[in-house]
Coordinates of C-alpha atoms in Angstrom, one line a residue:
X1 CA 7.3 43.0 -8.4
X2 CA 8.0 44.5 -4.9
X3 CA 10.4 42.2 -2.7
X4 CA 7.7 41.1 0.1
X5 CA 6.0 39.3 -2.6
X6 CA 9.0 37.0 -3.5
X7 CA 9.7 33.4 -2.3
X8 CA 11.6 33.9 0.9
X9 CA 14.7 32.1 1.9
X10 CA 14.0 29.1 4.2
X11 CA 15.1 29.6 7.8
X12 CA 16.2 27.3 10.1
X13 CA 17.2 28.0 13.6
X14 CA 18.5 25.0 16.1
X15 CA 15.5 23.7 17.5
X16 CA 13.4 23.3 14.2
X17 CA 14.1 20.0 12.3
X18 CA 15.2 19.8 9.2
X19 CA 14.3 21.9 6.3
X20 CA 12.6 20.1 3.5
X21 CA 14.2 19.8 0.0
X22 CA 14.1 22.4 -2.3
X23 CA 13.0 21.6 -5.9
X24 CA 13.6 24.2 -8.8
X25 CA 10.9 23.3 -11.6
X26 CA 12.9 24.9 -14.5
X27 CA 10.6 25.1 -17.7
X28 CA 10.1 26.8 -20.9
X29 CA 13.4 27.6 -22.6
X30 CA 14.3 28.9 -26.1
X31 CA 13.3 26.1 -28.2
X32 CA 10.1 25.5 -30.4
X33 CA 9.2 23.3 -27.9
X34 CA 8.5 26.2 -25.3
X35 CA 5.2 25.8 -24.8
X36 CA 4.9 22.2 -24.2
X37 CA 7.5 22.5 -21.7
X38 CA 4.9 24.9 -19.8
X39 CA 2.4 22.3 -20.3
X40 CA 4.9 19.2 -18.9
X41 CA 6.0 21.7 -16.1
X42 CA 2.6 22.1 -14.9
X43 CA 1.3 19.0 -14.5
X44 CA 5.5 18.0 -12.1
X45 CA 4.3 21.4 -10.3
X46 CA 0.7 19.5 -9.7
X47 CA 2.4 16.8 -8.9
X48 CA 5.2 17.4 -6.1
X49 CA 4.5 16.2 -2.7
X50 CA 4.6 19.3 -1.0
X51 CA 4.8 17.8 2.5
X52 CA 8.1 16.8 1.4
X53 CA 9.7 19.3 -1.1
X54 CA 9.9 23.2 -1.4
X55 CA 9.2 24.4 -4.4
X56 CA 10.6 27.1 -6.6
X57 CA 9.4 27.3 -10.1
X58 CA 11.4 29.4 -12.8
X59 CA 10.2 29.9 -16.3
X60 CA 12.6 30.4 -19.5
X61 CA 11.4 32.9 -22.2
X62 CA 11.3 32.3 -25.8
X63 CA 14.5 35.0 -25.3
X64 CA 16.0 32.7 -22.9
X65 CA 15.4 35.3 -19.6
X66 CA 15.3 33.3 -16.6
X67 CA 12.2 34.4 -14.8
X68 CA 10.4 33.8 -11.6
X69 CA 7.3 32.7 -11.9
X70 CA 3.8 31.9 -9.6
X71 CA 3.7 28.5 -8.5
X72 CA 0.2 28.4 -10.5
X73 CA -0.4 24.4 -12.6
X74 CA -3.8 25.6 -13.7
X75 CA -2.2 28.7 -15.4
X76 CA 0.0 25.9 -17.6
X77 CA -2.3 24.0 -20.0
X78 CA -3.5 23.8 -23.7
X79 CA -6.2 26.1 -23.9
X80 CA -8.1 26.6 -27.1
X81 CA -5.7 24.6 -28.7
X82 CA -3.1 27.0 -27.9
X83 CA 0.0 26.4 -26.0
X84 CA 1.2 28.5 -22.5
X85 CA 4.1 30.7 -22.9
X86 CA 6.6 32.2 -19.8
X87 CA 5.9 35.5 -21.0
X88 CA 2.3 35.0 -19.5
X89 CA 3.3 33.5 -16.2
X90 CA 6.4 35.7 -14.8
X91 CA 6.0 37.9 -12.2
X92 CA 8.2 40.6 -14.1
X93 CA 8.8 41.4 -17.4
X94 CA 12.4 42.3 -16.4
X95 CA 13.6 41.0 -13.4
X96 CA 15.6 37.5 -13.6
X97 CA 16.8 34.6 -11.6
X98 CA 20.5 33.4 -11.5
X99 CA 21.7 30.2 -10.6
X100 CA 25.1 30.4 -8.5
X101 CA 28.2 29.3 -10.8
X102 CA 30.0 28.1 -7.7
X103 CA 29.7 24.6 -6.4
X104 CA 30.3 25.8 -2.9
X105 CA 26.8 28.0 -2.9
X106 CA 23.4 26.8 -4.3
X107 CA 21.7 30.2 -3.7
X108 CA 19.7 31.8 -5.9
X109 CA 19.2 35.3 -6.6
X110 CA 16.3 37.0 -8.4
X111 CA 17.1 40.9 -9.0
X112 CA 15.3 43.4 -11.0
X113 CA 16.7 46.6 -13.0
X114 CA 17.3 49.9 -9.6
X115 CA 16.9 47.2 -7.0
X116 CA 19.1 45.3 -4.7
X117 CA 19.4 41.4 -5.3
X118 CA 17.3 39.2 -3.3
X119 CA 18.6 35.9 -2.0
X120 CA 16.0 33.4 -2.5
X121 CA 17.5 30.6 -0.7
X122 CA 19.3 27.4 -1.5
X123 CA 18.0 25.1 -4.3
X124 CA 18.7 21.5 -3.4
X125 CA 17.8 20.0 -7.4
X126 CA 16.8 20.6 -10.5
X127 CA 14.1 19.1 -12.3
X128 CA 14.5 20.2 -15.7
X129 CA 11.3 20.3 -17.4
X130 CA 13.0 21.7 -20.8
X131 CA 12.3 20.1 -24.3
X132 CA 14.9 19.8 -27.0
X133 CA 18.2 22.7 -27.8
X134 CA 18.8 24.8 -25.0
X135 CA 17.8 23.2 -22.4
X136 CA 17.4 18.8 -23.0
X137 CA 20.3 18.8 -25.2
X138 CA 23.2 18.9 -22.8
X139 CA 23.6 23.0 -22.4
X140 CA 21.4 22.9 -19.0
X141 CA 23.0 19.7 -17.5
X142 CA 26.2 21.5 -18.1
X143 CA 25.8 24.3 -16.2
X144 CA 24.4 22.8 -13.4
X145 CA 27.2 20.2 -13.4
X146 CA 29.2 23.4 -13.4
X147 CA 27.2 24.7 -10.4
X148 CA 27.0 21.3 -8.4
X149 CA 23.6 21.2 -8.3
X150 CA 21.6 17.7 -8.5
X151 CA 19.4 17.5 -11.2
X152 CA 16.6 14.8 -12.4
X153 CA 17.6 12.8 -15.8
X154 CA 20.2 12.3 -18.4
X155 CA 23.8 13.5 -17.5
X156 CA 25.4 16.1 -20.2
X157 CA 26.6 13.2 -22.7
X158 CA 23.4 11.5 -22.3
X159 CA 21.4 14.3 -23.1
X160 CA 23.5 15.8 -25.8
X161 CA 23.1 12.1 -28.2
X162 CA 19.3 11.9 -27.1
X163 CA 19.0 15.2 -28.4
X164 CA 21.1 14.6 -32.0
X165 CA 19.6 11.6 -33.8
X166 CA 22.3 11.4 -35.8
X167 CA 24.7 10.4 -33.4
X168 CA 21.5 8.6 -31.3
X169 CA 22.0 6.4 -34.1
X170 CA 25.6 5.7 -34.8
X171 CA 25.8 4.8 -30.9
X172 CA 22.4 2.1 -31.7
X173 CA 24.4 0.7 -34.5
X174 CA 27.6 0.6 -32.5
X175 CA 25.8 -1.3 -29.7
X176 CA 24.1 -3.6 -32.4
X177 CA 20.9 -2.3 -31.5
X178 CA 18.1 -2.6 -34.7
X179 CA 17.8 1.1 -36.5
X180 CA 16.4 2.0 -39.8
X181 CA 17.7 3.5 -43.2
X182 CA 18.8 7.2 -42.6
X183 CA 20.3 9.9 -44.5
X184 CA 22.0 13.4 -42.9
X185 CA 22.6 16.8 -44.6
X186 CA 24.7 18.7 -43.1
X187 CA 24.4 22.6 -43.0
X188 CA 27.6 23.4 -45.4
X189 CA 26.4 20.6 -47.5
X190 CA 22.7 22.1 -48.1
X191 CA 24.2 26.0 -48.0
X192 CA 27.0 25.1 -50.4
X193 CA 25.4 22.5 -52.9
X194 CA 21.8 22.0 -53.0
X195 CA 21.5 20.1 -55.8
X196 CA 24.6 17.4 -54.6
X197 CA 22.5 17.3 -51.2
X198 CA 19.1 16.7 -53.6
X199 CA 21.2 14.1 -55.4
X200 CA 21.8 12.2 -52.5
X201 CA 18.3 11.9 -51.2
X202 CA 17.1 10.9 -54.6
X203 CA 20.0 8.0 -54.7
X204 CA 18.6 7.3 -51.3
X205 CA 15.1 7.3 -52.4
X206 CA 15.8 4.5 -54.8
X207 CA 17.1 2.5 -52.8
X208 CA 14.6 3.1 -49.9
X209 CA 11.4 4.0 -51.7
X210 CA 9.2 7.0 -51.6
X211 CA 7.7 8.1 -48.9
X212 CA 10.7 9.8 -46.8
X213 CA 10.4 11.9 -43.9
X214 CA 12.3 14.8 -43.4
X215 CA 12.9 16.5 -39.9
X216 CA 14.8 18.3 -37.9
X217 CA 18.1 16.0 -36.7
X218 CA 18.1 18.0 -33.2
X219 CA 14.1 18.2 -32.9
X220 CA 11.1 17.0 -30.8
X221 CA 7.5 16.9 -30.4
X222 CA 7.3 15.9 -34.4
X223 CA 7.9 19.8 -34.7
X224 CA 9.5 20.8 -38.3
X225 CA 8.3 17.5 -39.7
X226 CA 7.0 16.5 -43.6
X227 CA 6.6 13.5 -45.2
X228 CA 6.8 13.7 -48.6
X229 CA 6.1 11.1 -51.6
X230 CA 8.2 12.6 -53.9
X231 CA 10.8 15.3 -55.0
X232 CA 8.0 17.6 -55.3
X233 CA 7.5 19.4 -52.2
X234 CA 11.1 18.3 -51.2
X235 CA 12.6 21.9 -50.9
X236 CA 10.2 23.1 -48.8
X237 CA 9.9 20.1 -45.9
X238 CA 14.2 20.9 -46.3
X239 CA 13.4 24.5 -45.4
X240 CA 10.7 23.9 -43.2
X241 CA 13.0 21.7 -41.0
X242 CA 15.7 23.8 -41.1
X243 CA 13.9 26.1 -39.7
X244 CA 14.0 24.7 -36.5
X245 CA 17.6 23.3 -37.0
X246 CA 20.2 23.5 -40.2
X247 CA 20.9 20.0 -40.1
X248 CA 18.3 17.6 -41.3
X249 CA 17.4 13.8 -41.0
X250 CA 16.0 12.2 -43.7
X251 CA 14.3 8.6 -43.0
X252 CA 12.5 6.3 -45.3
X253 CA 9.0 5.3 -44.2
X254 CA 9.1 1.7 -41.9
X255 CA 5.5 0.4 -42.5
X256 CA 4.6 -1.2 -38.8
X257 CA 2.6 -0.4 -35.7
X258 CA 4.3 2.8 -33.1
X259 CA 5.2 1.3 -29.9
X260 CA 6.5 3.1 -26.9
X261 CA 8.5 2.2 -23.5
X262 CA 9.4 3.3 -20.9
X263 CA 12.5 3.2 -18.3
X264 CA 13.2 4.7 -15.0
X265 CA 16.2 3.8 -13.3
X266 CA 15.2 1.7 -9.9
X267 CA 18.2 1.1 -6.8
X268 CA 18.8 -2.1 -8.6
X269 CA 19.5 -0.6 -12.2
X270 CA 17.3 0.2 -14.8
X271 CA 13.9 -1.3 -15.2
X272 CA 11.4 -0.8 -18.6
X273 CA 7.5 -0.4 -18.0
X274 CA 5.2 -2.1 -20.3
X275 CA 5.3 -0.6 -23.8
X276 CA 2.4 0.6 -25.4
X277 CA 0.9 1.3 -29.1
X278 CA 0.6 4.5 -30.4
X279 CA -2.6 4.1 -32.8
X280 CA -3.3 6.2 -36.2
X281 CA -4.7 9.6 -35.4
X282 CA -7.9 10.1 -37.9
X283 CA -7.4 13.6 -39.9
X284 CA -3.4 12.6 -39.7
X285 CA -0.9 10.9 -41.9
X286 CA 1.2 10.9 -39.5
X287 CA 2.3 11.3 -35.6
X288 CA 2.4 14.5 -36.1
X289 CA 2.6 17.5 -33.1
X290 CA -1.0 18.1 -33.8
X291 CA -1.4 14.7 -33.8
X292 CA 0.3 14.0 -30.4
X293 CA -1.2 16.9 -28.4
X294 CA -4.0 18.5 -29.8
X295 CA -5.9 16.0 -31.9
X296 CA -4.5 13.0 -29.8
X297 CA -6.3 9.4 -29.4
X298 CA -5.8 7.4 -26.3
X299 CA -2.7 5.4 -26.1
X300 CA -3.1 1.4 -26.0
X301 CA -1.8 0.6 -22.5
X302 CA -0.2 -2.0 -22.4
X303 CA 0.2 -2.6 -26.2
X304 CA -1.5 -5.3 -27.2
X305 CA 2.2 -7.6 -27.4
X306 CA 2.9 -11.5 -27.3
X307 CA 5.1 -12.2 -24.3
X308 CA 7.7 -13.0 -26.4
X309 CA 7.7 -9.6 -28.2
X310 CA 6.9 -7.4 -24.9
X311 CA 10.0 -9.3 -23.3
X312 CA 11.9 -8.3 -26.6
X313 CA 10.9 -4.1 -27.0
X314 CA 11.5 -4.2 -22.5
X315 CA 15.5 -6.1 -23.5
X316 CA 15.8 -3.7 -26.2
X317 CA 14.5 -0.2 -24.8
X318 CA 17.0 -1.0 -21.7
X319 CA 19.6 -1.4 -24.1
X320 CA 19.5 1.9 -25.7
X321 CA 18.9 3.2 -22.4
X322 CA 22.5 1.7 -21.3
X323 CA 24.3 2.3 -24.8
X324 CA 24.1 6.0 -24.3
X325 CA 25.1 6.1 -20.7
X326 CA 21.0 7.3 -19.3
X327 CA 20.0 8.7 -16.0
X328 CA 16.8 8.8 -14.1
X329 CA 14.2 8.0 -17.0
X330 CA 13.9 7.9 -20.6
X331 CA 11.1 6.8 -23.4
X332 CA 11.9 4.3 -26.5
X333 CA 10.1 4.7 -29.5
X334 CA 10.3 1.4 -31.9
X335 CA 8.4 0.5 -34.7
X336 CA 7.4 -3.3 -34.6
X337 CA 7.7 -3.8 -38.5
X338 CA 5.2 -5.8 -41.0
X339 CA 8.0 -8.6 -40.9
X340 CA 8.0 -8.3 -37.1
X341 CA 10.6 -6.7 -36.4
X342 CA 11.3 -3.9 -33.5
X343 CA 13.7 -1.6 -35.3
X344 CA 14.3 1.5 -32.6
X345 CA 13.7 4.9 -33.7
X346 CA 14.4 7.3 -30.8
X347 CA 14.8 7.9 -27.1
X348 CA 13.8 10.7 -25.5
X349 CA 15.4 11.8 -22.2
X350 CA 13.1 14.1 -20.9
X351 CA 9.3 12.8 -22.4
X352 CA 6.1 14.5 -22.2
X353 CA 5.2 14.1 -18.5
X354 CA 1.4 15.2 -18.0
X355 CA -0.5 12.4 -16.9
X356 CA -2.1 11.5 -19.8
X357 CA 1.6 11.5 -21.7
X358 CA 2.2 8.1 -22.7
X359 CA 5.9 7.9 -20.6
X360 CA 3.8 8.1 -17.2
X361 CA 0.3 6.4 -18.6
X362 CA 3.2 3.5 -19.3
X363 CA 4.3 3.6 -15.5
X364 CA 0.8 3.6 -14.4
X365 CA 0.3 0.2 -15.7
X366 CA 3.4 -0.9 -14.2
X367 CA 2.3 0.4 -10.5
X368 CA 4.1 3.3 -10.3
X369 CA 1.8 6.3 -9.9
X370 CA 2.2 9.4 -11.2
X371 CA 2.8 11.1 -8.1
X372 CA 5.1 8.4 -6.8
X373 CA 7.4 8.4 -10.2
X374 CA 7.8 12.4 -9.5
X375 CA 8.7 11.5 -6.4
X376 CA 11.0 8.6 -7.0
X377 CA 13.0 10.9 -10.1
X378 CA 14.2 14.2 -7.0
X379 CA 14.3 11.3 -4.4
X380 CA 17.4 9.4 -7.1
X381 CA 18.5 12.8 -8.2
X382 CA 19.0 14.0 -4.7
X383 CA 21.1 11.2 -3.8
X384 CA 23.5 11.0 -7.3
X385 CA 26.5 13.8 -7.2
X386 CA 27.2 16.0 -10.1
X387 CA 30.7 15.6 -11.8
X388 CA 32.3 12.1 -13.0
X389 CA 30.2 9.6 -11.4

């Protein structure tokens, strides 16, 4: 990639007003939720008011290069039922951006093996459109908190429990906040003694009944996810989460209806949209990821709630949100059981966020456009410091 073609480095001399804000769309990343990152990322890109913002879009590999990529949304959606990948959209196939490590500078350089480094300017906030490990699990908040630069959503604490459902739910329970029966295994226990690990679940499925789902504990998008009715097939949902993270959850099956809200922090504090109902998926058993993005049936916006339990999964999805210390926006997922009950089963801190995702359909209702809550999440993150705040 030749330098002329690069984004250039805002200029600014006395008599010109003031620059606009410059966004860095950061997408992708090394987690098996890469391509619906690409996906997500596309339809912010889409989005972004560019009479206000600059906009700088860098792509994450599957190898965890950071690469500069075309500021192309049409280039970033499911097609044939296939997902987008980095690889496909970066300029270069070696060259890589760096963010600046020192809170004094936010330039960023792009360089390429035999060439001089080019300065691409300053980058005035993140929005980090990254899915689950190495990127909405803490690691990217970090370094940007090391770097000082703004960034949309959950702070590094925030981010790292919203990524690890265990801990998600020790802080619900500590905060009195309805969960449902669990079971960890940790990586030692599964490596070192299979069948004491296999003995627990069975203990737990007598006291919980089959069927149990087993997942990933540090997971999204229902990747690496089985339900199973009984110990046969058991070893292989264990392996097949563990392929996308050696420790696994293991939940017993809370007959009930899926509902979903929202929250996005206002001036004021945070507010919750109105939920909505996540209905079966034909050809499914479950919410599955072909489920949620390739085979997916319209969400029920707004759920049809009483008042009284709307008012009660709005109190309660603003409670998680406060009990583990949330930024900018997050999504609640509860199931309202047979005995009508909401018992909370995750947030997540950075949600799907095309336009027909349920976390902005959610919004919609609530009269805040799509455009206008991209808008609102840099306009908050652009005014909240990084450090202890």
């Amino acid at each position: 990639m030749s330098s002329e073609n690069l984004p250039q480095s805002p200029e600014q001399s006395p008599e010109q007003p003031l620059r606009k804000p410059r966004v860095a769309v950061v997408f992708g990343g090394r987690s098996s939720e890469h391509g619906i990152s690409v996906v997500t990322a596309g339809a912010v890109l889409r989005a972004i008011d560019r009479t206000k913002y600059d906009v700088l879009p860098i792509g994450i590999t599957r190898d965890g290069r950071w690469a500069l990529t075309a500021d192309e949304p049409d280039r970033m959606a499911i097609t044939d039922r296939r997902v987008p990948d980095v690889d496909q959209l970066a300029d270069s196939v070696e060259g890589g951006v760096v963010l600046p490590l020192d809170p004094s500078s936010r330039e960023v350089v792009y360089s390429e093996p035999g060439s001089v480094p080019k300065a691409l300017g300053e980058v005035d906030v993140v929005f980090p459109m990254l899915h689950g490990p190495y990127g909405e699990d803490g690691t990217l908040q970090g370094l940007l908190e090391l770097s000082g630069v703004p960034y949309v959503g959950a702070g590094v604490l925030a981010s790292a429990v919203g990524q690890d459902k265990e801990y998600m739910k020790r802080i619900f329970i500590s905060f009195g906040l309805p969960v449902g029966p669990y079971l960890v295994i940790r990586p030692r226990e599964w490596e070192q003694d299979e069948s004491g690990a296999r003995a627990r679940i069975a203990e737990f499925a007598g006291e919980h009944g089959w069927p149990l789902f087993i997942k990933p504990a540090r997971g999204g998008s229902s990747m690496g996810i089985t339900k199973v009715n009984s110990f046969e097939g058991l070893d292989e949902a264990i392996e097949e989460a563990r392929r996308h993270d050696p420790k696994i959850l293991v939940e017993s099956l809370l007959r009930g209806r899926e509902i979903e809200c929202g929250v996005l922090e206002f001036e004021d504090g945070p507010r919750a949209s109105v939920p909505a109902e996540i209905p079966p998926v034909q050809a499914h058993e479950y919410y599955d990821f072909e489920a949620k993005y390739i085979d997916s049936t319209p969400g029920i916006v707004p759920a049809p709630l009483t008042p009284e339990e709307t008012a009660e999964v709005q109190r309660l999805a603003v409670a998680a949100f406060e009990a583990t210390s949330c930024e900018g926006l997050v999504r609640a997922d509860f199931f309202l059981t047979e005995e009508g009950q909401f018992v909370i089963n995750e947030i997540n801190t950075m949600p799907g966020f095309t336009p027909i995702s349920m976390y902005p359909q959610m919004w919609e209702k609530s009269g805040v456009s799509y455009p206008e809550l991209v808008d609102r999440l840099l306009t908050a993150a652009l005014t909240r410091s990084t450090g202890l705040r």
